[in-house]
PDB file as gemmi writes it, atoms N, CA and C in Angstrom:
CRYST1    1.000    1.000    1.000  90.00  90.00  90.00 P 1                      
ATOM      1  N   MET A   1      -1.206  20.051   6.141  1.00  0.00           N  
ATOM      2  CA  MET A   1      -1.398  19.029   5.116  1.00  0.00           C  
ATOM      3  C   MET A   1      -0.167  18.127   5.109  1.00  0.00           C  
ATOM      4  N   MET A   2      -0.413  16.864   5.048  1.00  0.00           N  
ATOM      5  CA  MET A   2       0.656  15.870   5.045  1.00  0.00           C  
ATOM      6  C   MET A   2       0.432  14.935   3.866  1.00  0.00           C  
ATOM      7  N   ARG A   3       1.515  14.499   3.246  1.00  0.00           N  
ATOM      8  CA  ARG A   3       1.435  13.485   2.185  1.00  0.00           C  
ATOM      9  C   ARG A   3       1.801  12.151   2.817  1.00  0.00           C  
ATOM     10  N   ALA A   4       0.844  11.234   2.875  1.00  0.00           N  
ATOM     11  CA  ALA A   4       1.058   9.916   3.486  1.00  0.00           C  
ATOM     12  C   ALA A   4       1.503   8.917   2.419  1.00  0.00           C  
ATOM     13  N   TYR A   5       2.300   7.944   2.832  1.00  0.00           N  
ATOM     14  CA  TYR A   5       2.856   6.927   1.938  1.00  0.00           C  
ATOM     15  C   TYR A   5       2.618   5.560   2.561  1.00  0.00           C  
ATOM     16  N   ARG A   6       2.191   4.618   1.751  1.00  0.00           N  
ATOM     17  CA  ARG A   6       2.050   3.229   2.186  1.00  0.00           C  
ATOM     18  C   ARG A   6       2.600   2.315   1.102  1.00  0.00           C  
ATOM     19  N   LEU A   7       3.157   1.196   1.507  1.00  0.00           N  
ATOM     20  CA  LEU A   7       3.575   0.166   0.561  1.00  0.00           C  
ATOM     21  C   LEU A   7       2.704  -1.049   0.830  1.00  0.00           C  
ATOM     22  N   LEU A   8       1.805  -1.334  -0.092  1.00  0.00           N  
ATOM     23  CA  LEU A   8       0.911  -2.475   0.036  1.00  0.00           C  
ATOM     24  C   LEU A   8       1.620  -3.709  -0.503  1.00  0.00           C  
ATOM     25  N   THR A   9       1.583  -4.803   0.247  1.00  0.00           N  
ATOM     26  CA  THR A   9       2.221  -6.042  -0.188  1.00  0.00           C  
ATOM     27  C   THR A   9       1.309  -7.219   0.118  1.00  0.00           C  
ATOM     28  N   ALA A  10       1.447  -8.263  -0.672  1.00  0.00           N  
ATOM     29  CA  ALA A  10       0.691  -9.503  -0.437  1.00  0.00           C  
ATOM     30  C   ALA A  10       1.170 -10.543  -1.439  1.00  0.00           C  
ATOM     31  N   GLU A  11       0.742 -11.784  -1.211  1.00  0.00           N  
ATOM     32  CA  GLU A  11       1.016 -12.827  -2.188  1.00  0.00           C  
ATOM     33  C   GLU A  11       0.274 -12.498  -3.474  1.00  0.00           C  
ATOM     34  N   ASP A  12       0.744 -13.048  -4.574  1.00  0.00           N  
ATOM     35  CA  ASP A  12       0.164 -12.785  -5.888  1.00  0.00           C  
ATOM     36  C   ASP A  12      -1.149 -13.552  -6.032  1.00  0.00           C  
ATOM     37  N   THR A  13      -2.206 -12.965  -5.462  1.00  0.00           N  
ATOM     38  CA  THR A  13      -3.554 -13.518  -5.569  1.00  0.00           C  
ATOM     39  C   THR A  13      -4.512 -12.375  -5.860  1.00  0.00           C  
ATOM     40  N   SER A  14      -5.765 -12.687  -6.067  1.00  0.00           N  
ATOM     41  CA  SER A  14      -6.752 -11.634  -6.278  1.00  0.00           C  
ATOM     42  C   SER A  14      -6.875 -10.759  -5.033  1.00  0.00           C  
ATOM     43  N   GLY A  15      -6.505 -11.289  -3.877  1.00  0.00           N  
ATOM     44  CA  GLY A  15      -6.536 -10.511  -2.637  1.00  0.00           C  
ATOM     45  C   GLY A  15      -5.661  -9.274  -2.716  1.00  0.00           C  
ATOM     46  N   PHE A  16      -4.526  -9.385  -3.397  1.00  0.00           N  
ATOM     47  CA  PHE A  16      -3.652  -8.220  -3.558  1.00  0.00           C  
ATOM     48  C   PHE A  16      -4.348  -7.153  -4.398  1.00  0.00           C  
ATOM     49  N   CYS A  17      -4.968  -7.566  -5.487  1.00  0.00           N  
ATOM     50  CA  CYS A  17      -5.682  -6.602  -6.337  1.00  0.00           C  
ATOM     51  C   CYS A  17      -6.808  -5.934  -5.556  1.00  0.00           C  
ATOM     52  N   HIS A  18      -7.501  -6.691  -4.729  1.00  0.00           N  
ATOM     53  CA  HIS A  18      -8.567  -6.109  -3.913  1.00  0.00           C  
ATOM     54  C   HIS A  18      -8.001  -5.116  -2.900  1.00  0.00           C  
ATOM     55  N   LYS A  19      -6.838  -5.417  -2.330  1.00  0.00           N  
ATOM     56  CA  LYS A  19      -6.193  -4.501  -1.370  1.00  0.00           C  
ATOM     57  C   LYS A  19      -5.868  -3.169  -2.042  1.00  0.00           C  
ATOM     58  N   VAL A  20      -5.305  -3.217  -3.251  1.00  0.00           N  
ATOM     59  CA  VAL A  20      -4.974  -1.992  -3.974  1.00  0.00           C  
ATOM     60  C   VAL A  20      -6.252  -1.267  -4.385  1.00  0.00           C  
ATOM     61  N   THR A  21      -7.252  -2.001  -4.868  1.00  0.00           N  
ATOM     62  CA  THR A  21      -8.516  -1.391  -5.278  1.00  0.00           C  
ATOM     63  C   THR A  21      -9.200  -0.709  -4.100  1.00  0.00           C  
ATOM     64  N   GLU A  22      -9.162  -1.315  -2.935  1.00  0.00           N  
ATOM     65  CA  GLU A  22      -9.746  -0.698  -1.741  1.00  0.00           C  
ATOM     66  C   GLU A  22      -9.039   0.616  -1.403  1.00  0.00           C  
ATOM     67  N   ALA A  23      -7.712   0.615  -1.484  1.00  0.00           N  
ATOM     68  CA  ALA A  23      -6.956   1.843  -1.206  1.00  0.00           C  
ATOM     69  C   ALA A  23      -7.343   2.936  -2.205  1.00  0.00           C  
ATOM     70  N   LEU A  24      -7.461   2.591  -3.481  1.00  0.00           N  
ATOM     71  CA  LEU A  24      -7.849   3.576  -4.492  1.00  0.00           C  
ATOM     72  C   LEU A  24      -9.257   4.109  -4.216  1.00  0.00           C  
ATOM     73  N   ALA A  25     -10.164   3.234  -3.815  1.00  0.00           N  
ATOM     74  CA  ALA A  25     -11.535   3.649  -3.503  1.00  0.00           C  
ATOM     75  C   ALA A  25     -11.575   4.581  -2.294  1.00  0.00           C  
ATOM     76  N   ASN A  26     -10.569   4.490  -1.422  1.00  0.00           N  
ATOM     77  CA  ASN A  26     -10.493   5.334  -0.230  1.00  0.00           C  
ATOM     78  C   ASN A  26      -9.631   6.576  -0.441  1.00  0.00           C  
ATOM     79  N   GLY A  27      -9.359   6.917  -1.705  1.00  0.00           N  
ATOM     80  CA  GLY A  27      -8.683   8.166  -2.007  1.00  0.00           C  
ATOM     81  C   GLY A  27      -7.178   8.098  -2.156  1.00  0.00           C  
ATOM     82  N   TRP A  28      -6.571   6.918  -2.002  1.00  0.00           N  
ATOM     83  CA  TRP A  28      -5.137   6.779  -2.210  1.00  0.00           C  
ATOM     84  C   TRP A  28      -4.862   6.785  -3.709  1.00  0.00           C  
ATOM     85  N   GLU A  29      -3.663   7.205  -4.102  1.00  0.00           N  
ATOM     86  CA  GLU A  29      -3.257   7.233  -5.508  1.00  0.00           C  
ATOM     87  C   GLU A  29      -2.030   6.360  -5.697  1.00  0.00           C  
ATOM     88  N   LEU A  30      -1.955   5.700  -6.855  1.00  0.00           N  
ATOM     89  CA  LEU A  30      -0.776   4.894  -7.156  1.00  0.00           C  
ATOM     90  C   LEU A  30       0.455   5.784  -7.191  1.00  0.00           C  
ATOM     91  N   TYR A  31       1.571   5.249  -6.690  1.00  0.00           N  
ATOM     92  CA  TYR A  31       2.842   5.969  -6.699  1.00  0.00           C  
ATOM     93  C   TYR A  31       3.872   5.027  -7.311  1.00  0.00           C  
ATOM     94  N   GLY A  32       4.178   5.249  -8.577  1.00  0.00           N  
ATOM     95  CA  GLY A  32       5.103   4.358  -9.266  1.00  0.00           C  
ATOM     96  C   GLY A  32       4.406   3.088  -9.716  1.00  0.00           C  
ATOM     97  N   GLY A  33       5.184   2.194 -10.253  1.00  0.00           N  
ATOM     98  CA  GLY A  33       4.647   0.936 -10.758  1.00  0.00           C  
ATOM     99  C   GLY A  33       4.705  -0.166  -9.718  1.00  0.00           C  
ATOM    100  N   PRO A  34       4.020  -1.265  -9.975  1.00  0.00           N  
ATOM    101  CA  PRO A  34       4.051  -2.389  -9.045  1.00  0.00           C  
ATOM    102  C   PRO A  34       5.387  -3.134  -9.122  1.00  0.00           C  
ATOM    103  N   ALA A  35       5.665  -3.876  -8.074  1.00  0.00           N  
ATOM    104  CA  ALA A  35       6.845  -4.746  -8.045  1.00  0.00           C  
ATOM    105  C   ALA A  35       6.372  -6.182  -7.844  1.00  0.00           C  
ATOM    106  N   TYR A  36       7.146  -7.113  -8.329  1.00  0.00           N  
ATOM    107  CA  TYR A  36       6.770  -8.528  -8.308  1.00  0.00           C  
ATOM    108  C   TYR A  36       8.049  -9.321  -8.034  1.00  0.00           C  
ATOM    109  N   ALA A  37       8.052 -10.135  -6.986  1.00  0.00           N  
ATOM    110  CA  ALA A  37       9.281 -10.860  -6.634  1.00  0.00           C  
ATOM    111  C   ALA A  37       8.951 -12.201  -5.996  1.00  0.00           C  
ATOM    112  N   HIS A  38       9.886 -13.110  -6.080  1.00  0.00           N  
ATOM    113  CA  HIS A  38       9.745 -14.433  -5.473  1.00  0.00           C  
ATOM    114  C   HIS A  38      10.202 -14.372  -4.019  1.00  0.00           C  
ATOM    115  N   ASP A  39       9.385 -14.916  -3.126  1.00  0.00           N  
ATOM    116  CA  ASP A  39       9.736 -15.020  -1.706  1.00  0.00           C  
ATOM    117  C   ASP A  39      10.301 -16.425  -1.479  1.00  0.00           C  
ATOM    118  N   PRO A  40      11.616 -16.546  -1.286  1.00  0.00           N  
ATOM    119  CA  PRO A  40      12.216 -17.875  -1.181  1.00  0.00           C  
ATOM    120  C   PRO A  40      11.787 -18.630   0.077  1.00  0.00           C  
ATOM    121  N   ILE A  41      11.350 -17.939   1.104  1.00  0.00           N  
ATOM    122  CA  ILE A  41      10.930 -18.618   2.332  1.00  0.00           C  
ATOM    123  C   ILE A  41       9.576 -19.297   2.149  1.00  0.00           C  
ATOM    124  N   SER A  42       8.610 -18.575   1.573  1.00  0.00           N  
ATOM    125  CA  SER A  42       7.279 -19.155   1.382  1.00  0.00           C  
ATOM    126  C   SER A  42       7.153 -19.899   0.054  1.00  0.00           C  
ATOM    127  N   GLY A  43       8.062 -19.607  -0.882  1.00  0.00           N  
ATOM    128  CA  GLY A  43       7.979 -20.211  -2.206  1.00  0.00           C  
ATOM    129  C   GLY A  43       6.929 -19.552  -3.091  1.00  0.00           C  
ATOM    130  N   GLN A  44       6.344 -18.456  -2.640  1.00  0.00           N  
ATOM    131  CA  GLN A  44       5.283 -17.761  -3.367  1.00  0.00           C  
ATOM    132  C   GLN A  44       5.830 -16.507  -4.049  1.00  0.00           C  
ATOM    133  N   MET A  45       5.102 -16.066  -5.067  1.00  0.00           N  
ATOM    134  CA  MET A  45       5.386 -14.768  -5.670  1.00  0.00           C  
ATOM    135  C   MET A  45       4.655 -13.725  -4.845  1.00  0.00           C  
ATOM    136  N   ARG A  46       5.292 -12.571  -4.635  1.00  0.00           N  
ATOM    137  CA  ARG A  46       4.699 -11.482  -3.859  1.00  0.00           C  
ATOM    138  C   ARG A  46       4.640 -10.225  -4.713  1.00  0.00           C  
ATOM    139  N   CYS A  47       3.619  -9.423  -4.469  1.00  0.00           N  
ATOM    140  CA  CYS A  47       3.415  -8.164  -5.185  1.00  0.00           C  
ATOM    141  C   CYS A  47       3.540  -7.013  -4.202  1.00  0.00           C  
ATOM    142  N   ALA A  48       3.916  -5.847  -4.717  1.00  0.00           N  
ATOM    143  CA  ALA A  48       3.982  -4.628  -3.911  1.00  0.00           C  
ATOM    144  C   ALA A  48       3.547  -3.457  -4.781  1.00  0.00           C  
ATOM    145  N   GLN A  49       2.839  -2.516  -4.158  1.00  0.00           N  
ATOM    146  CA  GLN A  49       2.427  -1.293  -4.842  1.00  0.00           C  
ATOM    147  C   GLN A  49       2.443  -0.157  -3.838  1.00  0.00           C  
ATOM    148  N   ALA A  50       3.173   0.900  -4.163  1.00  0.00           N  
ATOM    149  CA  ALA A  50       3.188   2.089  -3.314  1.00  0.00           C  
ATOM    150  C   ALA A  50       1.978   2.946  -3.642  1.00  0.00           C  
ATOM    151  N   VAL A  51       1.404   3.563  -2.594  1.00  0.00           N  
ATOM    152  CA  VAL A  51       0.291   4.490  -2.752  1.00  0.00           C  
ATOM    153  C   VAL A  51       0.545   5.705  -1.868  1.00  0.00           C  
ATOM    154  N   VAL A  52      -0.002   6.856  -2.280  1.00  0.00           N  
ATOM    155  CA  VAL A  52       0.132   8.096  -1.512  1.00  0.00           C  
ATOM    156  C   VAL A  52      -1.227   8.764  -1.391  1.00  0.00           C  
ATOM    157  N   LYS A  53      -1.347   9.624  -0.364  1.00  0.00           N  
ATOM    158  CA  LYS A  53      -2.599  10.341  -0.139  1.00  0.00           C  
ATOM    159  C   LYS A  53      -2.304  11.605   0.647  1.00  0.00           C  
ATOM    160  N   ASP A  54      -2.913  12.728   0.239  1.00  0.00           N  
ATOM    161  CA  ASP A  54      -2.826  13.961   1.004  1.00  0.00           C  
ATOM    162  C   ASP A  54      -3.865  13.901   2.120  1.00  0.00           C  
ATOM    163  N   ALA A  55      -3.451  14.257   3.336  1.00  0.00           N  
ATOM    164  CA  ALA A  55      -4.354  14.188   4.488  1.00  0.00           C  
ATOM    165  C   ALA A  55      -4.210  15.451   5.332  1.00  0.00           C  
ATOM    166  N   ASP A  56      -5.316  15.881   5.912  1.00  0.00           N  
ATOM    167  CA  ASP A  56      -5.335  17.068   6.775  1.00  0.00           C  
ATOM    168  C   ASP A  56      -5.084  16.688   8.227  1.00  0.00           C  
ATOM    169  N   VAL A  57      -3.992  16.017   8.469  1.00  0.00           N  
ATOM    170  CA  VAL A  57      -3.595  15.637   9.826  1.00  0.00           C  
ATOM    171  C   VAL A  57      -2.113  15.918   9.990  1.00  0.00           C  
ATOM    172  N   ALA A  58      -1.685  16.034  11.234  1.00  0.00           N  
ATOM    173  CA  ALA A  58      -0.257  16.195  11.517  1.00  0.00           C  
ATOM    174  C   ALA A  58       0.380  14.811  11.616  1.00  0.00           C  
ATOM    175  N   TYR A  59       1.603  14.696  11.140  1.00  0.00           N  
ATOM    176  CA  TYR A  59       2.294  13.412  11.216  1.00  0.00           C  
ATOM    177  C   TYR A  59       2.605  13.051  12.658  1.00  0.00           C  
ATOM    178  N   SER A  60       2.442  11.775  12.956  1.00  0.00           N  
ATOM    179  CA  SER A  60       2.820  11.201  14.238  1.00  0.00           C  
ATOM    180  C   SER A  60       3.210   9.756  13.985  1.00  0.00           C  
ATOM    181  N   PRO A  61       4.241   9.242  14.644  1.00  0.00           N  
ATOM    182  CA  PRO A  61       4.620   7.841  14.451  1.00  0.00           C  
ATOM    183  C   PRO A  61       3.503   6.862  14.835  1.00  0.00           C  
ATOM    184  N   GLU A  62       2.561   7.314  15.669  1.00  0.00           N  
ATOM    185  CA  GLU A  62       1.461   6.456  16.085  1.00  0.00           C  
ATOM    186  C   GLU A  62       0.299   6.455  15.084  1.00  0.00           C  
ATOM    187  N   LEU A  63       0.362   7.304  14.069  1.00  0.00           N  
ATOM    188  CA  LEU A  63      -0.700   7.433  13.088  1.00  0.00           C  
ATOM    189  C   LEU A  63      -0.902   6.118  12.341  1.00  0.00           C  
ATOM    190  N   LYS A  64      -2.139   5.664  12.281  1.00  0.00           N  
ATOM    191  CA  LYS A  64      -2.496   4.453  11.531  1.00  0.00           C  
ATOM    192  C   LYS A  64      -2.788   4.882  10.089  1.00  0.00           C  
ATOM    193  N   LEU A  65      -1.816   4.693   9.206  1.00  0.00           N  
ATOM    194  CA  LEU A  65      -1.937   5.179   7.835  1.00  0.00           C  
ATOM    195  C   LEU A  65      -3.124   4.561   7.105  1.00  0.00           C  
ATOM    196  N   GLY A  66      -3.444   3.325   7.386  1.00  0.00           N  
ATOM    197  CA  GLY A  66      -4.560   2.676   6.717  1.00  0.00           C  
ATOM    198  C   GLY A  66      -5.896   3.289   7.063  1.00  0.00           C  
ATOM    199  N   SER A  67      -5.969   4.063   8.132  1.00  0.00           N  
ATOM    200  CA  SER A  67      -7.232   4.683   8.531  1.00  0.00           C  
ATOM    201  C   SER A  67      -7.444   6.039   7.894  1.00  0.00           C  
ATOM    202  N   LEU A  68      -6.469   6.541   7.134  1.00  0.00           N  
ATOM    203  CA  LEU A  68      -6.616   7.867   6.506  1.00  0.00           C  
ATOM    204  C   LEU A  68      -7.615   7.815   5.353  1.00  0.00           C  
TER     205      LEU A  68                                                      
END                                                                             
């Protein structure tokens, strides 16, 4: 059993909420609170949310976490 971790990020749009909602629908759980920051290069606000999930796989650097 492995505990997987992902940090979801995107611009502050409904697309970010859909990304987090999709992860929750696929069994991921929120880990901590969201973060919100200004990206000075793009001039946009960006959001981040950590998620975790227990998986019955062995860890490998090649593992595609989004496919769990």
